[in-house]
CSV table of C-alpha atoms in Angstrom, one decimal:
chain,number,residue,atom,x,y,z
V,1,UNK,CA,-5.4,5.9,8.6
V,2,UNK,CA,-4.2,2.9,10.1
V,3,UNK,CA,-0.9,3.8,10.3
V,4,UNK,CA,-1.7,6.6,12.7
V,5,UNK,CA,-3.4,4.5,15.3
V,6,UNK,CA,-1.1,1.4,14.4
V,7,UNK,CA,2.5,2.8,14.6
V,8,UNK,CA,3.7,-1.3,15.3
V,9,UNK,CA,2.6,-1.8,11.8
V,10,UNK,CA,5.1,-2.4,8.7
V,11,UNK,CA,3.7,-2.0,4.9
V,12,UNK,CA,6.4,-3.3,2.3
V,13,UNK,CA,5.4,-2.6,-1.0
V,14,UNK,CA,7.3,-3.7,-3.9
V,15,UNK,CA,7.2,-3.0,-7.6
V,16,UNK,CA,9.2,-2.5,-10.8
V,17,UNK,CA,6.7,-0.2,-12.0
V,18,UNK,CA,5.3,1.8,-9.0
V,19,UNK,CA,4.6,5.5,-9.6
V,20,UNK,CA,6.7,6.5,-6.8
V,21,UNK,CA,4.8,10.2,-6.8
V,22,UNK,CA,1.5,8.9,-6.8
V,23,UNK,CA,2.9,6.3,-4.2
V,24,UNK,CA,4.4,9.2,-1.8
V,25,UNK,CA,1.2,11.3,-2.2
V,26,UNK,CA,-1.1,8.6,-0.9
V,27,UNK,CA,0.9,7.5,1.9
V,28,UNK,CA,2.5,11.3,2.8
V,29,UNK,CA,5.3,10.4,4.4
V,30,UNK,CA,6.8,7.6,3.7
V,31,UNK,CA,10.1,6.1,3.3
V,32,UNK,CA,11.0,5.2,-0.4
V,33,UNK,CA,14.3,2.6,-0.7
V,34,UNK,CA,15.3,1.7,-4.2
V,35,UNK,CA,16.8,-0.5,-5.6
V,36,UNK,CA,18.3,-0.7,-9.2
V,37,UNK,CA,18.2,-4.5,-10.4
V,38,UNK,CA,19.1,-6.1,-13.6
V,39,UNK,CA,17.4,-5.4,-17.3
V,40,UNK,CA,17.9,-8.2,-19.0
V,41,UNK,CA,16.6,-8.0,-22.8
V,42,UNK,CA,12.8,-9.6,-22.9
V,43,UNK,CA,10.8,-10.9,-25.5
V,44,UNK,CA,7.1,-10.9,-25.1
V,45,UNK,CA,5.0,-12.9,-27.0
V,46,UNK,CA,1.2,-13.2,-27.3
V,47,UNK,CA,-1.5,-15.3,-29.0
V,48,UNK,CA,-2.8,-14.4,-32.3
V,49,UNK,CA,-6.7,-15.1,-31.1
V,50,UNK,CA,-7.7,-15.4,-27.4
V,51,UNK,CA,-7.7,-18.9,-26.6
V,52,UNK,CA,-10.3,-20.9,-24.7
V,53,UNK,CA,-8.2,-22.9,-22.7
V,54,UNK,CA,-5.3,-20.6,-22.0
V,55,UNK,CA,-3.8,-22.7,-19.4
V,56,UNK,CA,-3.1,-25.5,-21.9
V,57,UNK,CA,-2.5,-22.8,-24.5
V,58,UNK,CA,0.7,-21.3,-22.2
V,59,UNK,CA,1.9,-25.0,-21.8
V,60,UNK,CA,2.4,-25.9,-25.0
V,61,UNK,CA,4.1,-22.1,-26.2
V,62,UNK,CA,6.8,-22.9,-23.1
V,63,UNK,CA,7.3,-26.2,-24.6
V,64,UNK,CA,7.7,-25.3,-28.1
V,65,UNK,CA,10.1,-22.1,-26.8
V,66,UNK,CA,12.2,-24.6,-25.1
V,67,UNK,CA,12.4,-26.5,-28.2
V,68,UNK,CA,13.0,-24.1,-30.3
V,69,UNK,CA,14.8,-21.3,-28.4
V,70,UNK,CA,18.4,-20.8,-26.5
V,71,UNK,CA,18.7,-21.4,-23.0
V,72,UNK,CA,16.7,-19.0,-21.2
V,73,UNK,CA,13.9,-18.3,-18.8
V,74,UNK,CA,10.1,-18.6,-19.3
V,75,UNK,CA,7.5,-16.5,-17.6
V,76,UNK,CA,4.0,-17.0,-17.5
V,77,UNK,CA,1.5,-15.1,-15.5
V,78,UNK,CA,-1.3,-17.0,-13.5
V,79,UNK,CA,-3.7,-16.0,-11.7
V,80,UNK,CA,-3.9,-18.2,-8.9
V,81,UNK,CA,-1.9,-20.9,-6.7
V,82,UNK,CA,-4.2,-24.0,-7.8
V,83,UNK,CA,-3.4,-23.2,-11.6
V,84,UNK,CA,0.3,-22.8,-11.0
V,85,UNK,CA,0.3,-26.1,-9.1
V,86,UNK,CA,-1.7,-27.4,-12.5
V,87,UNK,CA,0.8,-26.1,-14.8
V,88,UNK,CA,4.1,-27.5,-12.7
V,89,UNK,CA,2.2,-30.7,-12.7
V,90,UNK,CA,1.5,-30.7,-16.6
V,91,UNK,CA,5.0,-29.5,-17.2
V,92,UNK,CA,6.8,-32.4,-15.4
V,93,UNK,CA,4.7,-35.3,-17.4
C-alpha cells in the first residue's frame, strides 16, 4: 500500500531461500533480479540436548572445530548485536 502513495520508496529484499511466487504475489509487480552465487559443501551440526547457556555452548563447538577440523569457515547464528559483540570478545581471549 505504501508503495502506491510512496513511489520515491526502494524495498531490497534479499534471500537464498525466498519463495519468489509467493514473493511476486504479495508485492504484484515487482522486479525480481537473481543472482546465482556459490554452493559450497556445508556441514551442519547440532547439539545433542538443548543447552542452557548456548552462547558459551557455540564458543566452545567453534573452538574445538577449529582444533579439530581443516581450514574452513564457521557460522553461528545470533540473535542479536550485543551477543555477537559477546562472542567476538570471548573468542579473541
Amino acid at each position: 500500500d505504501i508503495a502506491r502513495f510512496r513511489p520515491d520508496m526502494k524495498l531490497l529484499i534479499s534471500s537464498a531461500k525466498l519463495d519468489v511466487e509467493k514473493f511476486i504475489d504479495f508485492f504484484h509487480s515487482t522486479l525480481i533480479f537473481r543472482y546465482p552465487g556459490r554452493r559450497y559443501p556445508v556441514e551442519i551440526l547440532h547439539t545433542r540436548a538443548p543447552e542452557a547457556d548456548y552462547l558459551n555452548a557455540a564458543i566452545v563447538i567453534a573452538l574445538q572445530i577449529h582444533v579439530q577440523q581443516p581450514c574452513g569457515d564457521i557460522l553461528i547464528f545470533l540473535t542479536g548485536q550485543e551477543e555477537i559483540e559477546a562472542v567476538e570478545e570471548l573468542l579473541k581471549h
